Amino acid sequence: MKKSIFILSLIGLVAISCSGPKGMYKKATSSSCELSQGVYSLPSIASLQVQSNHVNYTMKAEELASLNNEEREQTLIANALKGSNADVLVAPYISVVKDAEGKMVSMSVVGYPATIKGLRSATVNDSYLIAPSTKTFSAPQSEVVHNMTISDVEYLGKVTISLKESDLLNVNEKQAKQIAQERLLIQNKADLFFAPQYAMTYQDGKLSSFVMTAFPARYTNYRTATKDEIVKLQPKSKPIVVYQTMTTDIKPVADRIQITYDKLTTTKENEIKAFARESVLKKYNADLILNEQMYFNYSNNVITSVVVCGTPAIYTNFRPMTENDVIDDAIILKAEAAEEEAGPTSILDTFKNLFKKK
């Protein structure tokens, strides 16, 4: 095409040059632009009305003998649609029956017939409606996604499983745990269990007893998740247990103290602080020192003694934290600092460590 245009242009140029006045030079330019296949179409959205009852269609092996697997599925779906006077088969499930030798006897499809009630071009706001297709059929097919399903977990109470000596013959600890866990689930008709604890004894290097305690549980109350549950509770695919965040009051157990410690076994400031603090807590059987301050005495730039000041106190009246509780910002900052230092651990674990008895 381009070559032809060039030749024609050259001929035109010669003709003009010969017919014009002598000595006059004229030049003409020409260009061409070929259209590529650069036009795209938007997806079309079909409005569906899905029947509430599914259709079941079966074909015998001899009816499908000359077809490959994809053609068989297409034929099944097409026949199911024809029999239900529908346009699309929603959520099709295809199953095959085979004989003892593994040869196909029949093939069936189960699905929900649907009719197309309208077609329109998709808009930007329809992007969530366009699910990626995992399989292409020449017969009409609709992609189906379901809402997030969540469940509650019903706890059945703490139980104990003891293995007999006959269960432990030629069994190691790992195998014994597996046996105990399976029996716990079966005996309690449970789906899962939490907080397992194991106790075992050995005799002549072999397991002689094995006891497991745990909290079995079942999934219950399956339902469609609400937006509030997703945003506020963040459901997990694997069940977890989150311990209550506890709050507590603080009670002084002595007046303000001022104690000097001079029998030091180290010269490092952080180790001296830890020694002095633990000494005070042990002396008063306390959990913390309110308004703690430490002063150091030096000799030749070496710490020779430390003075601890503050008010020893204990945690009291532990209770679950509520929305009405006012949390001490200093405790939260201390918890965040401890979490950052320890790495990516739960803030609840950090709180628990802060409240743990020294």
JSON list of C-alpha atoms in Angstrom, two decimals, residues 164-263:
[
{"chain": "A", "resi": 164, "resn": "LYS", "atom": "CA", "xyz": [-3.53, -46.23, 78.25]},
{"chain": "A", "resi": 165, "resn": "GLU", "atom": "CA", "xyz": [-0.29, -48.19, 78.38]},
{"chain": "A", "resi": 166, "resn": "SER", "atom": "CA", "xyz": [-1.44, -50.16, 75.35]},
{"chain": "A", "resi": 167, "resn": "ASP", "atom": "CA", "xyz": [-1.81, -46.88, 73.44]},
{"chain": "A", "resi": 168, "resn": "LEU", "atom": "CA", "xyz": [1.80, -45.94, 74.17]},
{"chain": "A", "resi": 169, "resn": "LEU", "atom": "CA", "xyz": [3.58, -49.08, 72.91]},
{"chain": "A", "resi": 170, "resn": "ASN", "atom": "CA", "xyz": [6.32, -48.04, 70.47]},
{"chain": "A", "resi": 171, "resn": "VAL", "atom": "CA", "xyz": [4.93, -44.48, 70.48]},
{"chain": "A", "resi": 172, "resn": "ASN", "atom": "CA", "xyz": [7.00, -41.33, 70.88]},
{"chain": "A", "resi": 173, "resn": "GLU", "atom": "CA", "xyz": [5.86, -38.02, 72.37]},
{"chain": "A", "resi": 174, "resn": "LYS", "atom": "CA", "xyz": [4.84, -36.50, 69.02]},
{"chain": "A", "resi": 175, "resn": "GLN", "atom": "CA", "xyz": [2.75, -39.53, 68.11]},
{"chain": "A", "resi": 176, "resn": "ALA", "atom": "CA", "xyz": [1.13, -39.58, 71.57]},
{"chain": "A", "resi": 177, "resn": "LYS", "atom": "CA", "xyz": [0.08, -35.94, 71.12]},
{"chain": "A", "resi": 178, "resn": "GLN", "atom": "CA", "xyz": [-1.47, -36.78, 67.77]},
{"chain": "A", "resi": 179, "resn": "ILE", "atom": "CA", "xyz": [-3.41, -39.71, 69.22]},
{"chain": "A", "resi": 180, "resn": "ALA", "atom": "CA", "xyz": [-4.67, -37.63, 72.17]},
{"chain": "A", "resi": 181, "resn": "GLN", "atom": "CA", "xyz": [-5.73, -34.73, 69.94]},
{"chain": "A", "resi": 182, "resn": "GLU", "atom": "CA", "xyz": [-7.67, -36.99, 67.56]},
{"chain": "A", "resi": 183, "resn": "ARG", "atom": "CA", "xyz": [-9.47, -38.71, 70.45]},
{"chain": "A", "resi": 184, "resn": "LEU", "atom": "CA", "xyz": [-10.34, -35.37, 72.03]},
{"chain": "A", "resi": 185, "resn": "LEU", "atom": "CA", "xyz": [-11.97, -34.18, 68.80]},
{"chain": "A", "resi": 186, "resn": "ILE", "atom": "CA", "xyz": [-13.81, -37.45, 68.15]},
{"chain": "A", "resi": 187, "resn": "GLN", "atom": "CA", "xyz": [-15.06, -38.01, 71.71]},
{"chain": "A", "resi": 188, "resn": "ASN", "atom": "CA", "xyz": [-16.33, -34.44, 72.04]},
{"chain": "A", "resi": 189, "resn": "LYS", "atom": "CA", "xyz": [-17.62, -34.12, 68.45]},
{"chain": "A", "resi": 190, "resn": "ALA", "atom": "CA", "xyz": [-15.46, -31.02, 68.22]},
{"chain": "A", "resi": 191, "resn": "ASP", "atom": "CA", "xyz": [-13.95, -29.14, 65.30]},
{"chain": "A", "resi": 192, "resn": "LEU", "atom": "CA", "xyz": [-10.96, -27.68, 67.12]},
{"chain": "A", "resi": 193, "resn": "PHE", "atom": "CA", "xyz": [-9.45, -27.17, 70.57]},
{"chain": "A", "resi": 194, "resn": "PHE", "atom": "CA", "xyz": [-7.58, -24.46, 72.45]},
{"chain": "A", "resi": 195, "resn": "ALA", "atom": "CA", "xyz": [-4.96, -24.17, 75.19]},
{"chain": "A", "resi": 196, "resn": "PRO", "atom": "CA", "xyz": [-3.69, -27.78, 75.21]},
{"chain": "A", "resi": 197, "resn": "GLN", "atom": "CA", "xyz": [-1.46, -28.91, 78.07]},
{"chain": "A", "resi": 198, "resn": "TYR", "atom": "CA", "xyz": [0.44, -32.18, 78.23]},
{"chain": "A", "resi": 199, "resn": "ALA", "atom": "CA", "xyz": [1.76, -34.24, 81.14]},
{"chain": "A", "resi": 200, "resn": "MET", "atom": "CA", "xyz": [3.77, -37.41, 80.61]},
{"chain": "A", "resi": 201, "resn": "THR", "atom": "CA", "xyz": [6.05, -39.80, 82.44]},
{"chain": "A", "resi": 202, "resn": "TYR", "atom": "CA", "xyz": [8.81, -42.06, 81.19]},
{"chain": "A", "resi": 203, "resn": "GLN", "atom": "CA", "xyz": [9.98, -45.46, 82.40]},
{"chain": "A", "resi": 204, "resn": "ASP", "atom": "CA", "xyz": [13.18, -47.01, 81.09]},
{"chain": "A", "resi": 205, "resn": "GLY", "atom": "CA", "xyz": [13.31, -44.32, 78.42]},
{"chain": "A", "resi": 206, "resn": "LYS", "atom": "CA", "xyz": [9.81, -45.07, 77.12]},
{"chain": "A", "resi": 207, "resn": "LEU", "atom": "CA", "xyz": [6.50, -43.28, 77.57]},
{"chain": "A", "resi": 208, "resn": "SER", "atom": "CA", "xyz": [4.54, -44.88, 80.39]},
{"chain": "A", "resi": 209, "resn": "SER", "atom": "CA", "xyz": [1.70, -42.33, 80.75]},
{"chain": "A", "resi": 210, "resn": "PHE", "atom": "CA", "xyz": [0.33, -39.41, 78.76]},
{"chain": "A", "resi": 211, "resn": "VAL", "atom": "CA", "xyz": [-2.40, -36.94, 79.78]},
{"chain": "A", "resi": 212, "resn": "MET", "atom": "CA", "xyz": [-3.76, -34.04, 77.73]},
{"chain": "A", "resi": 213, "resn": "THR", "atom": "CA", "xyz": [-6.11, -31.27, 78.85]},
{"chain": "A", "resi": 214, "resn": "ALA", "atom": "CA", "xyz": [-7.66, -28.73, 76.48]},
{"chain": "A", "resi": 215, "resn": "PHE", "atom": "CA", "xyz": [-10.78, -26.75, 75.63]},
{"chain": "A", "resi": 216, "resn": "PRO", "atom": "CA", "xyz": [-12.63, -28.38, 72.69]},
{"chain": "A", "resi": 217, "resn": "ALA", "atom": "CA", "xyz": [-14.93, -26.21, 70.58]},
{"chain": "A", "resi": 218, "resn": "ARG", "atom": "CA", "xyz": [-17.34, -26.36, 67.64]},
{"chain": "A", "resi": 219, "resn": "TYR", "atom": "CA", "xyz": [-18.19, -23.95, 64.84]},
{"chain": "A", "resi": 220, "resn": "THR", "atom": "CA", "xyz": [-21.78, -22.77, 65.13]},
{"chain": "A", "resi": 221, "resn": "ASN", "atom": "CA", "xyz": [-24.18, -20.11, 63.86]},
{"chain": "A", "resi": 222, "resn": "TYR", "atom": "CA", "xyz": [-22.86, -19.81, 60.30]},
{"chain": "A", "resi": 223, "resn": "ARG", "atom": "CA", "xyz": [-23.97, -16.49, 58.82]},
{"chain": "A", "resi": 224, "resn": "THR", "atom": "CA", "xyz": [-23.09, -13.72, 56.39]},
{"chain": "A", "resi": 225, "resn": "ALA", "atom": "CA", "xyz": [-20.68, -11.21, 57.91]},
{"chain": "A", "resi": 226, "resn": "THR", "atom": "CA", "xyz": [-21.76, -7.62, 58.45]},
{"chain": "A", "resi": 227, "resn": "LYS", "atom": "CA", "xyz": [-19.51, -4.66, 57.66]},
{"chain": "A", "resi": 228, "resn": "ASP", "atom": "CA", "xyz": [-19.27, -3.80, 61.37]},
{"chain": "A", "resi": 229, "resn": "GLU", "atom": "CA", "xyz": [-18.02, -7.31, 62.19]},
{"chain": "A", "resi": 230, "resn": "ILE", "atom": "CA", "xyz": [-15.41, -7.14, 59.45]},
{"chain": "A", "resi": 231, "resn": "VAL", "atom": "CA", "xyz": [-14.14, -3.67, 60.39]},
{"chain": "A", "resi": 232, "resn": "LYS", "atom": "CA", "xyz": [-14.31, -3.89, 64.19]},
{"chain": "A", "resi": 233, "resn": "LEU", "atom": "CA", "xyz": [-13.66, -7.58, 64.90]},
{"chain": "A", "resi": 234, "resn": "GLN", "atom": "CA", "xyz": [-11.49, -8.50, 61.88]},
{"chain": "A", "resi": 235, "resn": "PRO", "atom": "CA", "xyz": [-12.53, -12.17, 61.48]},
{"chain": "A", "resi": 236, "resn": "LYS", "atom": "CA", "xyz": [-9.69, -14.65, 60.96]},
{"chain": "A", "resi": 237, "resn": "SER", "atom": "CA", "xyz": [-9.76, -17.81, 58.86]},
{"chain": "A", "resi": 238, "resn": "LYS", "atom": "CA", "xyz": [-7.98, -19.60, 61.72]},
{"chain": "A", "resi": 239, "resn": "PRO", "atom": "CA", "xyz": [-9.72, -19.18, 65.10]},
{"chain": "A", "resi": 240, "resn": "ILE", "atom": "CA", "xyz": [-7.75, -17.39, 67.79]},
{"chain": "A", "resi": 241, "resn": "VAL", "atom": "CA", "xyz": [-8.32, -16.66, 71.46]},
{"chain": "A", "resi": 242, "resn": "VAL", "atom": "CA", "xyz": [-7.63, -13.14, 72.70]},
{"chain": "A", "resi": 243, "resn": "TYR", "atom": "CA", "xyz": [-7.30, -12.80, 76.43]},
{"chain": "A", "resi": 244, "resn": "GLN", "atom": "CA", "xyz": [-9.18, -10.00, 78.12]},
{"chain": "A", "resi": 245, "resn": "THR", "atom": "CA", "xyz": [-7.28, -6.80, 78.66]},
{"chain": "A", "resi": 246, "resn": "MET", "atom": "CA", "xyz": [-7.32, -6.30, 82.41]},
{"chain": "A", "resi": 247, "resn": "THR", "atom": "CA", "xyz": [-7.15, -3.06, 84.32]},
{"chain": "A", "resi": 248, "resn": "THR", "atom": "CA", "xyz": [-6.10, -2.63, 87.92]},
{"chain": "A", "resi": 249, "resn": "ASP", "atom": "CA", "xyz": [-5.84, -0.12, 90.72]},
{"chain": "A", "resi": 250, "resn": "ILE", "atom": "CA", "xyz": [-2.50, 0.72, 92.35]},
{"chain": "A", "resi": 251, "resn": "LYS", "atom": "CA", "xyz": [-2.14, 0.69, 96.13]},
{"chain": "A", "resi": 252, "resn": "PRO", "atom": "CA", "xyz": [0.97, 2.03, 97.96]},
{"chain": "A", "resi": 253, "resn": "VAL", "atom": "CA", "xyz": [2.33, -0.37, 100.58]},
{"chain": "A", "resi": 254, "resn": "ALA", "atom": "CA", "xyz": [4.75, 2.06, 102.24]},
{"chain": "A", "resi": 255, "resn": "ASP", "atom": "CA", "xyz": [5.57, 5.73, 102.55]},
{"chain": "A", "resi": 256, "resn": "ARG", "atom": "CA", "xyz": [8.16, 7.28, 100.27]},
{"chain": "A", "resi": 257, "resn": "ILE", "atom": "CA", "xyz": [11.45, 5.44, 100.62]},
{"chain": "A", "resi": 258, "resn": "GLN", "atom": "CA", "xyz": [15.07, 6.44, 100.22]},
{"chain": "A", "resi": 259, "resn": "ILE", "atom": "CA", "xyz": [17.40, 3.43, 100.30]},
{"chain": "A", "resi": 260, "resn": "THR", "atom": "CA", "xyz": [21.11, 3.29, 99.49]},
{"chain": "A", "resi": 261, "resn": "TYR", "atom": "CA", "xyz": [22.75, 0.19, 98.03]},
{"chain": "A", "resi": 262, "resn": "ASP", "atom": "CA", "xyz": [26.57, 0.17, 98.06]},
{"chain": "A", "resi": 263, "resn": "LYS", "atom": "CA", "xyz": [27.42, -3.52, 97.74]}
]
